[in-house]
Short mmCIF file of C-alpha atoms in Angstrom, two decimals:
data_model
loop_
_atom_site.label_atom_id
_atom_site.label_comp_id
_atom_site.label_asym_id
_atom_site.label_seq_id
_atom_site.Cartn_x
_atom_site.Cartn_y
_atom_site.Cartn_z
CA MET G 30 5.08 -5.90 -18.02
CA SER G 31 3.49 -3.55 -15.62
CA GLY G 32 4.15 -1.95 -13.40
CA GLY G 33 0.45 -2.01 -13.14
CA PRO G 34 -1.31 -4.16 -15.75
CA ALA G 35 -5.07 -3.95 -16.04
CA GLN G 36 -7.96 -4.76 -18.30
CA PRO G 37 -8.92 -2.52 -21.27
CA LYS G 38 -10.34 0.89 -20.45
CA PRO G 39 -14.09 0.90 -19.87
CA THR G 40 -16.40 3.30 -21.62
CA GLY G 41 -17.67 6.51 -20.04
CA ARG G 42 -14.15 7.72 -19.31
CA ARG G 43 -15.11 11.41 -19.07
CA LYS G 44 -17.68 10.72 -16.40
CA ARG G 45 -15.28 8.45 -14.57
CA THR G 46 -12.52 11.06 -14.70
CA ALA G 47 -14.81 13.73 -13.33
CA ALA G 48 -15.82 11.43 -10.50
CA ALA G 49 -12.19 10.59 -9.82
CA MET G 50 -11.28 14.26 -9.55
CA GLY G 51 -14.03 14.71 -7.02
CA VAL G 52 -12.65 11.83 -4.98
CA LEU G 53 -9.13 13.24 -5.14
CA ILE G 54 -10.23 16.69 -3.99
CA ALA G 55 -12.03 15.10 -1.07
CA ALA G 56 -8.98 12.97 -0.32
CA THR G 57 -6.67 15.96 -0.25
CA THR G 58 -9.01 17.76 2.14
CA LEU G 59 -9.18 14.66 4.32
CA LEU G 60 -5.42 14.31 4.42
CA ALA G 61 -5.07 17.92 5.52
CA SER G 62 -7.63 17.40 8.29
CA CYS G 63 -5.82 14.27 9.50
CA ALA G 64 -2.54 16.19 9.58
CA SER G 65 -4.05 18.83 11.83
CA ALA G 66 -5.95 16.46 14.09
CA GLY G 67 -3.24 15.76 16.65
CA THR G 68 -0.74 13.35 15.01
CA SER G 69 2.20 15.58 14.21
CA GLY G 70 5.85 14.60 13.89
CA ARG G 71 7.29 11.16 13.10
CA VAL G 72 6.61 7.73 14.50
CA GLY G 73 4.91 7.67 17.88
CA ALA G 74 4.69 11.47 18.17
CA GLY G 75 0.95 11.47 18.93
CA SER G 76 -1.43 8.97 20.45
CA GLY G 77 -4.19 9.64 17.92
CA ALA G 78 -6.72 8.40 20.46
CA GLY G 79 -10.20 8.50 18.98
CA GLN G 80 -8.91 9.59 15.59
CA HIS G 81 -10.43 8.06 12.46
CA TYR G 82 -8.38 7.70 9.27
CA THR G 83 -9.61 7.16 5.73
CA ILE G 84 -7.25 5.68 3.15
CA ILE G 85 -7.72 5.76 -0.60
CA TYR G 86 -5.97 2.66 -1.94
CA ALA G 87 -5.92 2.93 -5.74
CA GLY G 88 -4.59 0.54 -8.37
CA THR G 89 -4.81 -0.28 -12.06
CA GLN G 90 -5.51 -4.00 -11.84
CA ALA G 91 -8.72 -5.64 -12.96
CA PRO G 92 -10.81 -7.03 -10.06
CA ASN G 93 -9.98 -10.65 -10.98
CA ASN G 94 -6.22 -10.02 -10.76
CA PRO G 95 -4.57 -11.30 -7.53
CA ILE G 96 -3.09 -7.85 -6.87
CA ALA G 97 -6.54 -6.27 -6.96
CA GLN G 98 -7.87 -9.02 -4.73
CA ALA G 99 -5.05 -8.31 -2.28
CA GLN G 100 -6.25 -4.69 -2.07
CA VAL G 101 -9.61 -5.95 -0.85
CA THR G 102 -7.98 -8.40 1.57
CA PHE G 103 -5.84 -5.63 3.05
CA ALA G 104 -8.85 -3.34 3.45
CA LYS G 105 -10.80 -5.99 5.33
CA LEU G 106 -7.86 -6.91 7.56
CA ILE G 107 -6.97 -3.38 8.61
CA GLU G 108 -10.55 -2.29 9.15
CA GLN G 109 -11.13 -5.33 11.40
CA ARG G 110 -7.84 -5.12 13.27
CA SER G 111 -8.09 -1.38 13.85
CA GLY G 112 -11.58 -1.74 15.28
CA GLY G 113 -12.92 0.68 12.69
CA ARG G 114 -10.30 3.37 13.31
CA ILE G 115 -9.18 2.98 9.67
CA THR G 116 -11.46 2.87 6.63
CA VAL G 117 -10.03 1.89 3.24
CA ASN G 118 -11.67 2.94 -0.03
CA VAL G 119 -10.41 0.62 -2.77
CA HIS G 120 -10.21 1.76 -6.41
CA GLN G 121 -9.27 -0.63 -9.23
CA SER G 122 -8.99 -0.94 -13.03
CA GLY G 123 -7.32 2.48 -13.32
CA ASP G 124 -10.41 4.35 -12.10
CA LEU G 125 -8.19 7.07 -10.63
CA GLY G 126 -5.56 7.03 -13.36
CA SER G 127 -2.60 5.13 -14.78
CA ASP G 128 0.21 3.71 -12.65
CA THR G 129 2.33 6.81 -13.27
CA THR G 130 -0.55 9.11 -12.34
CA LEU G 131 -1.25 7.12 -9.17
CA LEU G 132 2.38 7.40 -8.12
CA GLN G 133 2.22 11.17 -8.55
CA GLN G 134 -0.99 11.31 -6.54
CA LEU G 135 0.60 9.17 -3.83
CA GLN G 136 3.56 11.52 -3.57
CA SER G 137 1.30 14.57 -3.36
CA GLY G 138 -0.93 12.97 -0.73
CA ALA G 139 -4.06 12.99 -2.91
CA ILE G 140 -4.23 9.23 -2.33
CA GLN G 141 -2.64 7.36 0.55
CA MET G 142 -1.78 3.95 -0.96
CA THR G 143 -1.13 2.28 -4.28
CA ASN G 144 0.69 -0.75 -5.72
CA VAL G 145 2.98 -0.40 -8.72
CA GLY G 146 5.84 -2.25 -10.33
CA PRO G 147 9.53 -1.28 -10.32
CA ALA G 148 9.43 0.08 -13.89
CA VAL G 149 6.97 2.79 -12.85
CA LEU G 150 9.14 3.75 -9.88
CA SER G 151 12.33 3.97 -11.92
CA ASP G 152 11.63 7.60 -12.85
CA VAL G 153 11.80 8.67 -9.21
CA TYR G 154 14.30 6.05 -8.03
CA PRO G 155 16.38 4.80 -10.99
CA ALA G 156 18.17 2.05 -9.05
CA ILE G 157 14.98 0.01 -8.70
CA ALA G 158 15.11 -0.71 -12.44
CA VAL G 159 17.73 -3.32 -11.54
CA LEU G 160 14.81 -5.62 -10.66
CA GLY G 161 13.92 -5.65 -14.35
CA THR G 162 17.24 -7.20 -15.33
CA PRO G 163 16.55 -10.17 -17.63
CA PHE G 164 17.22 -13.68 -16.35
CA LEU G 165 18.21 -12.29 -12.94
CA PHE G 166 16.20 -14.82 -10.92
CA SER G 167 15.67 -18.51 -11.59
CA SER G 168 12.28 -18.60 -9.89
CA GLU G 169 9.62 -16.55 -8.14
CA ASP G 170 10.65 -17.97 -4.78
CA GLU G 171 14.23 -16.78 -5.28
CA ALA G 172 13.08 -13.29 -6.24
CA LEU G 173 10.76 -12.99 -3.25
CA SER G 174 13.45 -14.13 -0.84
CA LYS G 175 15.73 -11.37 -2.13
CA VAL G 176 13.25 -8.50 -2.00
CA ASN G 177 12.07 -9.57 1.45
CA GLY G 178 15.66 -9.52 2.65
CA ALA G 179 18.56 -7.07 2.69
CA ALA G 180 18.20 -6.10 -0.97
CA GLY G 181 14.55 -5.19 -0.48
CA GLN G 182 15.42 -3.10 2.57
CA GLN G 183 17.99 -1.21 0.51
CA ILE G 184 15.33 -0.48 -2.11
CA SER G 185 12.79 0.60 0.53
CA GLN G 186 15.21 3.07 2.07
CA GLY G 187 16.09 4.47 -1.34
CA LEU G 188 12.43 4.99 -2.24
CA GLU G 189 11.64 6.75 1.02
CA LYS G 190 14.54 9.14 0.53
CA ALA G 191 13.97 9.75 -3.19
CA ALA G 192 10.19 9.78 -3.44
CA GLY G 193 8.67 10.16 0.01
CA VAL G 194 6.90 6.80 -0.14
CA ARG G 195 7.22 3.76 2.08
CA VAL G 196 7.14 0.08 1.12
CA LEU G 197 4.64 -1.83 3.26
CA ALA G 198 4.99 -5.17 1.47
CA TRP G 199 6.22 -6.93 -1.67
CA GLN G 200 3.81 -8.75 -3.95
CA GLN G 201 4.29 -10.18 -7.40
CA PHE G 202 2.82 -10.32 -10.87
CA GLY G 203 5.01 -13.37 -11.55
CA MET G 204 7.58 -14.48 -14.11
CA VAL G 205 7.27 -12.78 -17.48
CA GLN G 206 6.29 -14.77 -20.56
CA ILE G 207 5.40 -13.40 -24.02
CA MET G 208 1.97 -13.40 -25.62
CA SER G 209 2.01 -12.71 -29.34
CA LYS G 210 -0.12 -12.64 -32.46
CA ARG G 211 2.35 -14.87 -34.30
CA PRO G 212 4.43 -17.75 -32.87
CA ILE G 213 7.78 -17.15 -31.19
CA ASP G 214 9.55 -20.50 -31.38
CA THR G 215 13.13 -19.26 -31.74
CA PHE G 216 15.19 -16.24 -30.71
CA THR G 217 15.20 -14.94 -34.29
CA ASP G 218 11.38 -14.87 -34.31
CA LEU G 219 11.61 -11.75 -32.14
CA LYS G 220 13.33 -9.74 -34.86
CA GLY G 221 11.12 -6.90 -36.09
CA LEU G 222 8.35 -7.76 -33.64
CA LYS G 223 6.36 -4.75 -32.41
CA ILE G 224 6.23 -5.31 -28.67
CA ARG G 225 4.73 -3.27 -25.84
CA VAL G 226 7.24 -2.63 -23.04
CA GLN G 227 7.46 -0.87 -19.70
CA PRO G 228 8.57 2.79 -19.72
CA ASP G 229 12.16 2.38 -18.59
CA LYS G 230 15.46 2.10 -20.38
CA ILE G 231 16.36 -1.42 -19.27
CA GLN G 232 13.06 -2.86 -20.45
CA GLN G 233 13.49 -1.26 -23.85
CA GLU G 234 17.06 -2.54 -24.16
CA ILE G 235 15.97 -6.10 -23.39
CA TYR G 236 13.82 -6.29 -26.50
CA THR G 237 16.05 -4.18 -28.69
CA SER G 238 18.82 -6.70 -27.97
CA ALA G 239 16.63 -9.32 -29.66
CA GLY G 240 15.94 -7.14 -32.69
CA ALA G 241 12.35 -6.38 -31.65
CA GLN G 242 10.71 -2.95 -31.93
CA PRO G 243 9.72 -1.88 -28.40
CA THR G 244 7.00 0.68 -27.86
CA THR G 245 5.60 2.04 -24.61
CA ALA G 246 1.88 2.15 -23.91
CA ASP G 247 -0.29 2.15 -20.82
CA ILE G 248 -1.43 -1.35 -19.91
CA THR G 249 -5.06 -0.28 -20.20
CA GLU G 250 -4.47 0.21 -23.95
CA VAL G 251 -2.82 -3.16 -24.66
CA TYR G 252 -5.93 -5.15 -25.56
CA THR G 253 -6.95 -2.64 -28.23
CA LEU G 254 -3.39 -2.32 -29.54
CA LEU G 255 -3.11 -6.08 -29.94
CA GLN G 256 -6.55 -6.24 -31.49
CA ASN G 257 -5.76 -3.69 -34.21
CA GLY G 258 -2.18 -4.87 -34.75
CA ALA G 259 -0.49 -1.71 -33.51
CA VAL G 260 1.53 -4.05 -31.30
CA GLU G 261 2.13 -7.72 -32.01
CA ALA G 262 3.27 -8.95 -28.64
CA VAL G 263 3.25 -8.15 -24.94
CA PRO G 264 5.56 -9.55 -22.24
CA ASP G 265 3.63 -10.19 -19.02
CA PRO G 266 3.10 -12.80 -16.33
CA ILE G 267 0.25 -15.18 -17.09
CA PRO G 268 -2.18 -13.76 -14.47
CA VAL G 269 -1.71 -10.26 -15.88
CA ALA G 270 -2.32 -11.39 -19.46
CA PHE G 271 -5.33 -13.45 -18.43
CA ALA G 272 -6.89 -10.64 -16.40
CA GLY G 273 -6.46 -8.34 -19.40
CA LYS G 274 -8.01 -10.99 -21.69
CA PHE G 275 -5.03 -10.79 -24.02
CA GLN G 276 -5.60 -14.41 -25.01
CA GLU G 277 -8.64 -13.25 -26.98
CA VAL G 278 -6.47 -11.25 -29.40
CA ALA G 279 -3.06 -12.95 -29.16
CA LYS G 280 -3.14 -16.71 -29.65
CA ASN G 281 0.48 -17.59 -28.90
CA LEU G 282 2.25 -17.87 -25.56
CA THR G 283 6.01 -18.40 -25.30
CA GLN G 284 7.25 -19.46 -21.88
CA LEU G 285 10.81 -18.40 -21.10
CA ASP G 286 10.78 -16.86 -17.57
CA LEU G 287 12.34 -13.72 -19.00
CA LEU G 288 12.31 -11.80 -15.73
CA TRP G 289 10.49 -11.51 -12.43
CA GLN G 290 7.89 -8.78 -12.16
CA GLY G 291 7.25 -7.59 -8.65
CA SER G 292 4.75 -5.17 -7.20
CA LEU G 293 5.29 -2.89 -4.24
CA VAL G 294 2.54 -1.95 -1.78
CA LEU G 295 3.27 1.72 -1.10
CA ILE G 296 1.98 4.31 1.35
CA ASN G 297 2.58 8.04 1.48
CA GLN G 298 5.37 8.44 4.05
CA SER G 299 4.02 11.65 5.56
CA PHE G 300 0.59 10.08 6.08
CA PHE G 301 2.15 6.96 7.60
CA ASP G 302 4.27 9.04 10.00
CA LYS G 303 1.14 10.72 11.36
CA LEU G 304 -0.50 7.43 12.29
CA PRO G 305 -0.25 6.30 15.93
CA ALA G 306 2.41 3.65 16.49
CA ASP G 307 -0.11 0.84 17.03
CA LEU G 308 -1.83 1.60 13.72
CA GLN G 309 1.50 1.73 11.93
CA THR G 310 2.24 -1.78 13.15
CA MET G 311 -1.22 -2.97 12.10
CA MET G 312 -0.77 -1.44 8.65
CA LYS G 313 2.54 -3.22 8.05
CA THR G 314 1.24 -6.55 9.33
CA ALA G 315 -2.01 -6.38 7.34
CA ALA G 316 -0.11 -5.48 4.14
CA ARG G 317 2.30 -8.38 4.60
CA ASP G 318 -0.48 -10.84 5.39
CA ALA G 319 -2.38 -9.76 2.28
CA ALA G 320 0.85 -10.09 0.27
CA VAL G 321 1.34 -13.69 1.42
CA ASP G 322 -2.13 -14.53 0.14
CA GLU G 323 -1.45 -12.65 -3.10
CA VAL G 324 1.75 -14.59 -3.83
CA LYS G 325 -0.05 -17.90 -3.29
CA ALA G 326 -2.93 -16.75 -5.50
CA VAL G 327 -0.53 -15.85 -8.33
CA GLN G 328 1.15 -19.23 -8.18
CA ALA G 329 -2.21 -21.02 -8.26
CA ALA G 330 -3.50 -18.77 -11.04
CA GLU G 331 -0.49 -19.40 -13.25
CA ALA G 332 -1.34 -23.08 -13.54
CA GLN G 333 -5.11 -22.69 -13.72
CA GLU G 334 -5.11 -19.87 -16.23
CA LEU G 335 -2.55 -21.52 -18.47
CA THR G 336 -4.96 -24.45 -18.78
CA GLN G 337 -7.81 -22.08 -19.57
CA MET G 338 -5.74 -20.28 -22.21
CA LYS G 339 -5.04 -23.57 -23.94
CA ALA G 340 -8.76 -24.35 -23.89
CA GLN G 341 -9.37 -20.99 -25.60
CA GLY G 342 -7.07 -21.91 -28.47
CA VAL G 343 -3.78 -20.42 -27.31
CA LYS G 344 -0.71 -22.25 -28.61
CA VAL G 345 1.80 -22.63 -25.76
CA VAL G 346 5.47 -23.30 -26.41
CA THR G 347 8.48 -23.33 -24.12
CA LEU G 348 11.48 -21.60 -25.66
CA PRO G 349 14.25 -24.22 -25.98
CA GLN G 350 17.21 -23.67 -23.67
CA ALA G 351 19.53 -23.19 -26.64
CA GLU G 352 17.35 -20.36 -27.93
CA ARG G 353 16.98 -18.89 -24.45
CA GLN G 354 20.76 -18.90 -24.09
CA LYS G 355 21.05 -16.79 -27.24
CA TRP G 356 19.01 -14.08 -25.54
CA ILE G 357 21.02 -14.40 -22.31
CA THR G 358 24.16 -13.79 -24.35
CA ALA G 359 22.59 -10.85 -26.18
CA VAL G 360 21.69 -9.00 -22.96
CA GLN G 361 25.13 -9.19 -21.36
CA PRO G 362 25.84 -5.52 -22.22
CA ILE G 363 22.81 -4.65 -20.07
CA TYR G 364 24.42 -6.44 -17.12
CA SER G 365 27.66 -4.54 -17.65
CA GLU G 366 25.81 -1.22 -17.71
CA ILE G 367 23.82 -2.03 -14.57
CA GLN G 368 26.93 -3.23 -12.77
CA SER G 369 28.68 0.07 -13.45
CA GLN G 370 25.76 2.13 -12.12
CA TYR G 371 24.12 0.02 -9.43
CA GLY G 372 26.67 -2.66 -8.66
CA SER G 373 25.91 -2.81 -4.94
CA LEU G 374 22.21 -3.51 -5.41
CA LEU G 375 22.82 -5.94 -8.28
CA SER G 376 25.30 -7.90 -6.13
CA SER G 377 22.82 -7.99 -3.27
CA LEU G 378 20.11 -9.37 -5.56
CA ARG G 379 22.39 -11.94 -7.14
CA GLY G 380 24.27 -12.98 -3.99
#
């Protein structure tokens, strides 16, 4: 999964990195100038009349991914609604770094916004890893209703306190399926499988429980790793796999709705606090409106892209319920561990 899945890295990385550093230096300077331009303190402290704000909104998704498209939608909405008081510079496909790097840049203020998955955030706020619990939600709609309710508010407050970032909206990558180089028709087919996983303990335990061999790698490396056989499988929602063109190098797709993979639209809390109150409201509304479109786009893409994968020679199987139940039984120790550490949040998500 991803926290931030993307297509394979393009060539010319050194040049791109140099350009990215230049952008980040400029962004840091800009942030400092905004901080000293009359919007001090927390919400509503300054009017900010006449002030112009530039936001760097960076992500790792390929342009054809619904999450990347939502970045563009948000930029258009906020620029229009603010009457030009806010300009958003969108960066995609990992141009400014990996998901982990973008989170660090967000915390430092070098960029103002990003979108990442819970697994990436688990290093700074461990409780959010609960969202990666296998078979926690029966559907995308159930998951979205939970994160947009009391459970999501609990997570948002925890992130602000632990990491200095604010959740503007919840999006989704979708329900996780498994793409592989060889068929996975039964639970035992997972044994010994080299599988790319997210960099958090729960994700690794999910696949270890099935006898697989989990390995962490940045999503931008997955295509090449599948191509050369360094990994044999990758668990991801269909739109993520399709955007990364994994179907070109892994011709099997096993549908099992293993877990729901969300994505959080984040903003640097300090930057947000310095915005005038009216712009804060516009930012939240624009992010949520873009998220609504993103969720619909994911649901449409799942059906369309599954058809396209089949046309490209991908064998699609649905893991039988009896085989799925074997995995549900195998991961029960994970539930017990999560309950002992983050019982309140787990209960809120399951209730």
